[in-house]
mmCIF file of C-alpha atoms in Angstrom:
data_model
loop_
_atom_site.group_PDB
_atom_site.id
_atom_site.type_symbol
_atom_site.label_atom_id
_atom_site.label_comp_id
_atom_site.label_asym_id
_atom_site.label_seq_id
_atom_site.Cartn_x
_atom_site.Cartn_y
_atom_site.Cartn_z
ATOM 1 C CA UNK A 1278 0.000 0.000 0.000
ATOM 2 C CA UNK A 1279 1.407 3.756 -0.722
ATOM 3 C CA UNK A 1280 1.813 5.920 1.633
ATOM 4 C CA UNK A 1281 1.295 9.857 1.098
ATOM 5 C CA UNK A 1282 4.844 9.965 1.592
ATOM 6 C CA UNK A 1283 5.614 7.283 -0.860
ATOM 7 C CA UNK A 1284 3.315 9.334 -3.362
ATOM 8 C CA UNK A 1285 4.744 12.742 -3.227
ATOM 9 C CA UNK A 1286 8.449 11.254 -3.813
ATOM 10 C CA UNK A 1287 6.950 9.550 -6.850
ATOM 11 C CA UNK A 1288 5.704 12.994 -7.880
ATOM 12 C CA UNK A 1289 8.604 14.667 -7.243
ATOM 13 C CA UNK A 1290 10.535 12.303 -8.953
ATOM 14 C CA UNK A 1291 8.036 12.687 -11.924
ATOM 15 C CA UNK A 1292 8.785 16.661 -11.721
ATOM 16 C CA UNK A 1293 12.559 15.927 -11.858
ATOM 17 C CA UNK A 1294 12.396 14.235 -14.942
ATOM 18 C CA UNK A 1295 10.153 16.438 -17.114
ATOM 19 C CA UNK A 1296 12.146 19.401 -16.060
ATOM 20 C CA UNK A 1297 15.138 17.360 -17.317
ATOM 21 C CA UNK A 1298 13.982 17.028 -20.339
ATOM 22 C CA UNK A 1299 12.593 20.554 -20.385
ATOM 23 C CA UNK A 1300 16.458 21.769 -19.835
ATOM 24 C CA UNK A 1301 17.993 19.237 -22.290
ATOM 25 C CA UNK A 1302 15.418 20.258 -24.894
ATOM 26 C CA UNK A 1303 16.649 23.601 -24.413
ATOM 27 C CA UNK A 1304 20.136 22.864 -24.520
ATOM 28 C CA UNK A 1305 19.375 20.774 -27.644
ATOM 29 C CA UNK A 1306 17.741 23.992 -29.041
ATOM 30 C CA UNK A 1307 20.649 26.342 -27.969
ATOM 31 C CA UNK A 1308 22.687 23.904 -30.276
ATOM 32 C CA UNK A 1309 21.003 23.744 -33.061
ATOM 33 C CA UNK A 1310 19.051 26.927 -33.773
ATOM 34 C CA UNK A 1311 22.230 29.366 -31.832
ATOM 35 C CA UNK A 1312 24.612 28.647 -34.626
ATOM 36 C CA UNK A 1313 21.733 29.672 -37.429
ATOM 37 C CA UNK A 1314 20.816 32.743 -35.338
ATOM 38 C CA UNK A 1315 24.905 33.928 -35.308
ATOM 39 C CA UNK A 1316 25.284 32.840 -38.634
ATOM 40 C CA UNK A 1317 22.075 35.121 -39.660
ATOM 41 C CA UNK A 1318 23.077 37.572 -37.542
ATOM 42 C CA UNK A 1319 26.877 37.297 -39.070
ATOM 43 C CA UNK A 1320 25.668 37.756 -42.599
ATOM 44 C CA UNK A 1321 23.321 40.817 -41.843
ATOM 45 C CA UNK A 1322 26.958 42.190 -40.311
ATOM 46 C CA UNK A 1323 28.274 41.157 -43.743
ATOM 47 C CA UNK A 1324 25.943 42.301 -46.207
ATOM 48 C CA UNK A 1325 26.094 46.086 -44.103
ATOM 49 C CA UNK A 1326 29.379 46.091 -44.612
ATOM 50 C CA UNK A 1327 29.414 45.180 -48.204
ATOM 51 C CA UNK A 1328 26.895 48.136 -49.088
ATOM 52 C CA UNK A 1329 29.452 50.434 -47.053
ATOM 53 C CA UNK A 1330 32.082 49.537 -49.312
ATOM 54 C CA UNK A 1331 29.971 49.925 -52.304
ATOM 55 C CA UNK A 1332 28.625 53.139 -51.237
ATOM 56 C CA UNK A 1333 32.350 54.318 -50.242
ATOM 57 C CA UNK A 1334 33.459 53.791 -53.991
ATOM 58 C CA UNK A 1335 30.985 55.292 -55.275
ATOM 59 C CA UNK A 1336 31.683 58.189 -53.678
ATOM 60 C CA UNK A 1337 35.229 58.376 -54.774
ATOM 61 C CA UNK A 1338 33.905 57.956 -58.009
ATOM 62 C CA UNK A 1339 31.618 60.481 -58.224
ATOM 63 C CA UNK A 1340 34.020 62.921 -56.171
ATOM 64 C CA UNK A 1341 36.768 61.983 -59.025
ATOM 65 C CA UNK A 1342 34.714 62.688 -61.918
ATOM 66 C CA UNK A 1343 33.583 66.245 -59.553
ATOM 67 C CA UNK A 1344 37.493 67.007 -59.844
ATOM 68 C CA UNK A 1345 38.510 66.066 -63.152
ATOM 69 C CA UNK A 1346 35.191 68.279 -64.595
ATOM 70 C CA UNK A 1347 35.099 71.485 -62.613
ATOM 71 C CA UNK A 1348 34.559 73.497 -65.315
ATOM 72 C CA UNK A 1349 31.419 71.684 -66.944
ATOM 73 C CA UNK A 1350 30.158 70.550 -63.568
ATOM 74 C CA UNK A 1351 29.131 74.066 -62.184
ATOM 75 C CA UNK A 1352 28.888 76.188 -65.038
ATOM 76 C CA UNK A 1353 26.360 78.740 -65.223
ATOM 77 C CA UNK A 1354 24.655 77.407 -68.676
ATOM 78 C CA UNK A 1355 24.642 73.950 -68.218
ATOM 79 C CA UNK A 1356 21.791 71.988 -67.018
ATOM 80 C CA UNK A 1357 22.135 69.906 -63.632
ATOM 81 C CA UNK A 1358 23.729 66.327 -64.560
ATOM 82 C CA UNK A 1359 20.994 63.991 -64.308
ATOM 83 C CA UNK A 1360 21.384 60.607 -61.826
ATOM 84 C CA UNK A 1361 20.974 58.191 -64.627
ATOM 85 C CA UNK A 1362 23.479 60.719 -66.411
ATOM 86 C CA UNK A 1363 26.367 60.892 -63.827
ATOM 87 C CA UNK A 1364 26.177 57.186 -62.669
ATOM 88 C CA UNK A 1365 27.352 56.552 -66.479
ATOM 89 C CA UNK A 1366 29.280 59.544 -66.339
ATOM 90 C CA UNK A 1367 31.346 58.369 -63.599
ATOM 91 C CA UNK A 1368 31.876 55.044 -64.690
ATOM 92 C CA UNK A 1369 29.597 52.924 -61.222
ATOM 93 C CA UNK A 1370 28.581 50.241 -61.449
ATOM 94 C CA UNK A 1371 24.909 50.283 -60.931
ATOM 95 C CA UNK A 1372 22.784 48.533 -58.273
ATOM 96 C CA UNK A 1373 18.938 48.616 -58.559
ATOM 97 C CA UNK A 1374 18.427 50.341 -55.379
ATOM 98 C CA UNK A 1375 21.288 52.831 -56.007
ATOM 99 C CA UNK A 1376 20.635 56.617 -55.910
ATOM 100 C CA UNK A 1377 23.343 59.380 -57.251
ATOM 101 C CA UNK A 1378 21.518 62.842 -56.841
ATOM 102 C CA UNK A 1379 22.939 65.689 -57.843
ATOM 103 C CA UNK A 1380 21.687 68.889 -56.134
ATOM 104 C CA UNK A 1381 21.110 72.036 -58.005
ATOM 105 C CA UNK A 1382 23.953 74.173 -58.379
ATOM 106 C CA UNK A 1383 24.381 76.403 -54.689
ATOM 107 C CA UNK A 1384 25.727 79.594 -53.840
ATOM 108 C CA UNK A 1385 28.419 79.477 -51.292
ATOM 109 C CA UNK A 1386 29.851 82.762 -50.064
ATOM 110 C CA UNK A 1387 33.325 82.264 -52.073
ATOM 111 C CA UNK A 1388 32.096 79.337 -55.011
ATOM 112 C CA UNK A 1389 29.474 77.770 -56.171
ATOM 113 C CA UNK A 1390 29.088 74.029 -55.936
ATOM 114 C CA UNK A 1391 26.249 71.129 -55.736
ATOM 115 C CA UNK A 1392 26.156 68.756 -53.759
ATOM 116 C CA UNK A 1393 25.312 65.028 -54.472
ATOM 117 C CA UNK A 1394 23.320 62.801 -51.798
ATOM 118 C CA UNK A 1395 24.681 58.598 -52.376
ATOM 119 C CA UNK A 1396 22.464 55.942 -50.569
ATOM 120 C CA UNK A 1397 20.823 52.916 -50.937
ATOM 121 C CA UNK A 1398 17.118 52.945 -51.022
ATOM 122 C CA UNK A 1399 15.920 49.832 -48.425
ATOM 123 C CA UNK A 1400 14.574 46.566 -49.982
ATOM 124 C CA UNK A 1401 11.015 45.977 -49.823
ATOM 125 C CA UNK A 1402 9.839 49.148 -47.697
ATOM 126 C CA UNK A 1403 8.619 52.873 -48.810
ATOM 127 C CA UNK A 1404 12.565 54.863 -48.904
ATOM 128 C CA UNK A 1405 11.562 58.191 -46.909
ATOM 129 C CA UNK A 1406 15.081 59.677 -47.490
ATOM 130 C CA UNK A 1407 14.531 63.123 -48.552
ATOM 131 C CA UNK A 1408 16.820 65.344 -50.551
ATOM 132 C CA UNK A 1409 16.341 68.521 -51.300
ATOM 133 C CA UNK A 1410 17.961 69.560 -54.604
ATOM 134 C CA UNK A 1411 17.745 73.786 -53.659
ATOM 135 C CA UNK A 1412 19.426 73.473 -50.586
ATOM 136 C CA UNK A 1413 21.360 70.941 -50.715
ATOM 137 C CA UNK A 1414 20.105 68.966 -47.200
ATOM 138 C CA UNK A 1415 20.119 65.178 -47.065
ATOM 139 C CA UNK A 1416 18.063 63.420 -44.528
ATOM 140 C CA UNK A 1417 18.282 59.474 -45.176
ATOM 141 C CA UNK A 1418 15.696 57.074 -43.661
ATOM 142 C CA UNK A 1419 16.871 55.347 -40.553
ATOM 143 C CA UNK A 1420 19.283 52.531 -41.137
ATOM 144 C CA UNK A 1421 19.929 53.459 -44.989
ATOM 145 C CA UNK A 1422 23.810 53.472 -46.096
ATOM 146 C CA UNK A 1423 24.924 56.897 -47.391
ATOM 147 C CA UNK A 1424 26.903 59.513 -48.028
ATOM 148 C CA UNK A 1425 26.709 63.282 -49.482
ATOM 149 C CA UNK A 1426 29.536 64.466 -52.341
ATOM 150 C CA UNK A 1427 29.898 67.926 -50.970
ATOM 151 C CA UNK A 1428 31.315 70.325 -54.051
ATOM 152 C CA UNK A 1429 31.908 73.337 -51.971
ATOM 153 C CA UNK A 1430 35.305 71.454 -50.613
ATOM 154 C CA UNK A 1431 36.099 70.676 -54.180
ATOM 155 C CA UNK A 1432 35.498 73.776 -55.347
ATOM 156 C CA UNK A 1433 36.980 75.828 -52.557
ATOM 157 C CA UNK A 1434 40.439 73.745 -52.994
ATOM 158 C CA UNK A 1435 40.503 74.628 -56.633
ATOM 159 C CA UNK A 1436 39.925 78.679 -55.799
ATOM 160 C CA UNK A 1437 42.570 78.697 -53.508
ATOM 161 C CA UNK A 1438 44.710 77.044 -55.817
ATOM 162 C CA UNK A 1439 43.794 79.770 -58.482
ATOM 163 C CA UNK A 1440 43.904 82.494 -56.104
ATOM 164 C CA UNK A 1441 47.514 81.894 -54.351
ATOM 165 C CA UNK A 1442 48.689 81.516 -58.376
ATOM 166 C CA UNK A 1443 47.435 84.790 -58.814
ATOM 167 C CA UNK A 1444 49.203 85.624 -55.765
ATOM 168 C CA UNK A 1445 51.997 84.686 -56.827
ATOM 169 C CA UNK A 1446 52.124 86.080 -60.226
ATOM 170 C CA UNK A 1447 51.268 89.724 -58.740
ATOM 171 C CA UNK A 1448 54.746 89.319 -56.200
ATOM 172 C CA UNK A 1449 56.352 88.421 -59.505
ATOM 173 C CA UNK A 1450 55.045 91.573 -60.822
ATOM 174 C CA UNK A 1451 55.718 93.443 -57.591
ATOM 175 C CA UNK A 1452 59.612 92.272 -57.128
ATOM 176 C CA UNK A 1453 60.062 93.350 -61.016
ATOM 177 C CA UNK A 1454 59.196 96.651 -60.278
ATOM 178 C CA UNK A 1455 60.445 97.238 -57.118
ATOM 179 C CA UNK A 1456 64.127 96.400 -58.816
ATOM 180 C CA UNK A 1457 63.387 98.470 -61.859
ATOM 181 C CA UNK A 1458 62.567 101.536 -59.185
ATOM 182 C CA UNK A 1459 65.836 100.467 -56.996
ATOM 183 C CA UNK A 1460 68.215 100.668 -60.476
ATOM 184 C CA UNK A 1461 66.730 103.946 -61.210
ATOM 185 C CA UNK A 1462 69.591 106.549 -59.950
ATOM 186 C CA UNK A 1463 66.573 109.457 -59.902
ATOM 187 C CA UNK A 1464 64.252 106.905 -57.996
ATOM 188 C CA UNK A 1465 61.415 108.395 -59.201
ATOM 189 C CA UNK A 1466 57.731 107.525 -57.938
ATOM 190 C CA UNK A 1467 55.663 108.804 -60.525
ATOM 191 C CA UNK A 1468 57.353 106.764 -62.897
ATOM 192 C CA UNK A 1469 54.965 103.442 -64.091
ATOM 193 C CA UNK A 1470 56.886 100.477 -64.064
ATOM 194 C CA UNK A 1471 54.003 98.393 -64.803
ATOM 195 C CA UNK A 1472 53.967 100.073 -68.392
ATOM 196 C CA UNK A 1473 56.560 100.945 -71.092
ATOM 197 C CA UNK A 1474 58.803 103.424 -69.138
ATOM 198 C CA UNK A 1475 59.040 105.941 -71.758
ATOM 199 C CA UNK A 1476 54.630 106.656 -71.424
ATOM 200 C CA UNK A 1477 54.507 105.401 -74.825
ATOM 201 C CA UNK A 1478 53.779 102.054 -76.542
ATOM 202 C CA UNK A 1479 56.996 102.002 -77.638
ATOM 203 C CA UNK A 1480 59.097 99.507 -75.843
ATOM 204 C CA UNK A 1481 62.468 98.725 -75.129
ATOM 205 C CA UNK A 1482 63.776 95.039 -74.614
ATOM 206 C CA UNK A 1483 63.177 95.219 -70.505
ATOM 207 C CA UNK A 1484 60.028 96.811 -70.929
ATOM 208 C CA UNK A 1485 56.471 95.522 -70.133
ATOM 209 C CA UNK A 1486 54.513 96.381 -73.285
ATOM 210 C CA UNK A 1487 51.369 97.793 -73.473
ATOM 211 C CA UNK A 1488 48.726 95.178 -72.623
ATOM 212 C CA UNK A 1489 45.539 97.486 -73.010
ATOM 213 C CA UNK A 1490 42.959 95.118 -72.604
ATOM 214 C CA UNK A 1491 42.260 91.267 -70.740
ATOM 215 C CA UNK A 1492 45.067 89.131 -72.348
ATOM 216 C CA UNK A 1493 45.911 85.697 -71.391
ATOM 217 C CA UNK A 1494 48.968 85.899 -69.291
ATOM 218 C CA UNK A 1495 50.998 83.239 -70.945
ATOM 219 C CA UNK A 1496 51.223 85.415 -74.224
ATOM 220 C CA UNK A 1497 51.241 88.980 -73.235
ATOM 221 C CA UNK A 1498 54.660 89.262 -72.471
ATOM 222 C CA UNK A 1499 58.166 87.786 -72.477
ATOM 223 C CA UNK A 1500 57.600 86.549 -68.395
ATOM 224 C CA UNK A 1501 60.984 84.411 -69.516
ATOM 225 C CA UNK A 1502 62.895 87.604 -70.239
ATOM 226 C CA UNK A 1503 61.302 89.874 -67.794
ATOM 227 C CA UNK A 1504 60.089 87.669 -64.657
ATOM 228 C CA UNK A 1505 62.817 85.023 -65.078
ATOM 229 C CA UNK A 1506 59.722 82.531 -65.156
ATOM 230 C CA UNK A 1507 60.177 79.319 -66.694
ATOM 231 C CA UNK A 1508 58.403 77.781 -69.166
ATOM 232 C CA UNK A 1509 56.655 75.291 -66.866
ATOM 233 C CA UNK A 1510 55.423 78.168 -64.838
ATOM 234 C CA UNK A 1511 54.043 79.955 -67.602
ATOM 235 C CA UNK A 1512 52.316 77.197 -68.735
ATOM 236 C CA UNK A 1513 50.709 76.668 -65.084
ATOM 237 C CA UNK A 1514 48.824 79.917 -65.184
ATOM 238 C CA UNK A 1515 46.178 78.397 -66.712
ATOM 239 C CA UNK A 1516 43.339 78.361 -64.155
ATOM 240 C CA UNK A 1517 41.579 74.939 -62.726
ATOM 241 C CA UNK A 1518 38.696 75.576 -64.768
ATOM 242 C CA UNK A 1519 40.650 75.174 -67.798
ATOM 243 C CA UNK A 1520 40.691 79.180 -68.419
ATOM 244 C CA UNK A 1521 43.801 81.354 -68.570
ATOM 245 C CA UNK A 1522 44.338 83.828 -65.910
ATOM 246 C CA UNK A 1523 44.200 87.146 -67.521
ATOM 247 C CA UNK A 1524 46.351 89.955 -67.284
ATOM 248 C CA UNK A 1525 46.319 94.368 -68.246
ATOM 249 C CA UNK A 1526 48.003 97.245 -67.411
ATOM 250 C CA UNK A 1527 45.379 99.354 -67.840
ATOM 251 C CA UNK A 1528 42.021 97.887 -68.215
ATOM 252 C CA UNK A 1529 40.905 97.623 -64.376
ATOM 253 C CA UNK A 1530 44.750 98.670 -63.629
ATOM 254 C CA UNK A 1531 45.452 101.936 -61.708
ATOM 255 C CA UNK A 1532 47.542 104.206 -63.715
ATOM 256 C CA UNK A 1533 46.866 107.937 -63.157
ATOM 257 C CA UNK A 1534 49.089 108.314 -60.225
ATOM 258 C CA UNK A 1535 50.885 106.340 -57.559
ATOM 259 C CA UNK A 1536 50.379 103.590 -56.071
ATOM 260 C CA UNK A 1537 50.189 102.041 -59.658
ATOM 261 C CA UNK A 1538 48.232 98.914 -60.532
ATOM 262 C CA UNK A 1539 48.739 96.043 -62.638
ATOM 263 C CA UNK A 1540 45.314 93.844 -62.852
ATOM 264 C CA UNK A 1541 45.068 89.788 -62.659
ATOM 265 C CA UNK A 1542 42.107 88.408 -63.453
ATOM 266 C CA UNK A 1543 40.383 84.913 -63.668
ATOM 267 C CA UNK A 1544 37.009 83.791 -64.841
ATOM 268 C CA UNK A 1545 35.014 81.075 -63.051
ATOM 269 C CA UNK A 1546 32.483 78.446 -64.151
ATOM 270 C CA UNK A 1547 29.552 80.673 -62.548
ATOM 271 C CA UNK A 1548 30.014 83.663 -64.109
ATOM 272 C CA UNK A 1549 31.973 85.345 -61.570
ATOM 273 C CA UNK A 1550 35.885 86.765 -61.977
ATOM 274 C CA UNK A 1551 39.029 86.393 -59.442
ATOM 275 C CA UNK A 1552 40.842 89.597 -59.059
ATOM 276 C CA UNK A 1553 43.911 90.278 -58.066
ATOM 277 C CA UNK A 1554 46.589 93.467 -58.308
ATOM 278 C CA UNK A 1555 49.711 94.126 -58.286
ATOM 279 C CA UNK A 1556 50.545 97.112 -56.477
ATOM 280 C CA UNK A 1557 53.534 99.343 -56.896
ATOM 281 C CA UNK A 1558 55.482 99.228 -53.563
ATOM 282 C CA UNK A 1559 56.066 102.288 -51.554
ATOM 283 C CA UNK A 1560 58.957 102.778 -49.639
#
């Protein structure tokens, strides 16, 4: 005959063994199914970090095709480079959920630039990313990959290159007439070194000749006779935009009285002009 005692160790023992079976089931489970959940997890991991890549070389791409066509890129005439346009343009390879937006073209308080959003629009939901092409302002949708182009860098680099040429050119200038004042034995200020010295167009062989209007720099003068500039640097005064800097000594030149001017000038892709002067130096 059982005893209540008897019967509540049977049930006990009963207990034991389903929750035994509970915990191996689980440990069974944790096998099995952990490995698929890492793996899933692992590829997930993988496939983000492939579309970072991608999205990374695009970028370079599109940034190297920015550089190599300032000029045409942001000029004030031609239309906005379509997406379809500039993926080809740029040589990507295209993925079906790839976007390459170009913004319109955007006034910065030095250049003018655009700006292009990269991203790739999420599989099998609505993509809210938003980019607006007047302002330039890129907001992707959560968890998108992307990246924004930004041409106001690009541009910026290439007008400081241009401008600190210019600079360069006017010291050139500058030094030449600084010396021609120094070898003068009446030292005289009034006198327009900038120009022909004798207040003619009639030049001798150390004379800058007249150069009454805009003139490309590299064939205005003899810089190799009168700067001491090689040929290299001659050549490199031709802008970033594929324009030459400009040079006159006397359209938007100074030369009624002293301090004379000597005017540099260089036209950008928007319509606008570097200036820079050369300025007779006053001791």
């Amino acid at each position: 005959m059982f005893t209540g005692a008897h019967f509540l160790r049977r049930k006990q023992q009963g207990l034991a063994g389903v929750a035994i079976l509970v915990i191996a089931a689980a440990l069974i489970s944790t096998m099995v199914l952990g490995p698929i959940a890492t793996n899933a997890l692992r590829s997930a991991k993988e496939v983000s970090f492939t579309d970072a890549l991608y999205i990374a070389d695009v970028s370079d791409k599109v940034r190297a095709f920015y550089e190599s066509n300032l000029a045409s890129f942001d000029n004030a005439v031609a239309p906005t480079l379509g997406e379809a346009a500039l993926i080809k343009a740029a040589n990507i390879a295209p993925r079906a959920n790839l976007r390459v937006v170009p913004s319109n073209r955007l006034a910065g308080p030095v250049v003018q630039y655009r700006r292009i959003a990269i991203w790739l629009a999420p599989a099998g939901v609505a993509d809210t990313s938003a980019f607006n092409a007047d302002t330039g302002v890129f907001t992707p949708a959560p968890g998108v990959v992307a990246t924004v182009v930004d041409g106001q860098a690009i541009q910026g680099l290439a007008y400081d290159r241009a401008f600190k040429r210019m600079q360069y050119l006017a010291s050139l200038l500058q030094r030449r007439f600084q010396t021609k004042f120094q070898s003068d034995p009446l030292r005289t200020v009034t006198v327009n070194h900038f120009r022909p010295v004798s207040g003619t167009c009639a030049t001798i062989l150390d004379d800058i000749p007249c150069i009454d209007v805009m003139t490309p720099f590299a064939t205005a003068a003899n810089w190799t006779t009168l700067l001491g500039m090689s040929t290299a640097e001659i050549n490199a005064t031709q802008g970033p935009w594929n324009t030459p800097i400009q040079i006159s000594n006397l359209a938007q030149s100074n030369t009624a009285a002293p301090p004379y001017t000597m005017a540099l000038a260089l036209a950008t892709p928007w319509g606008t002009s570097i200036n820079v002067s050369a300025v007779q130096p006053i001791n």
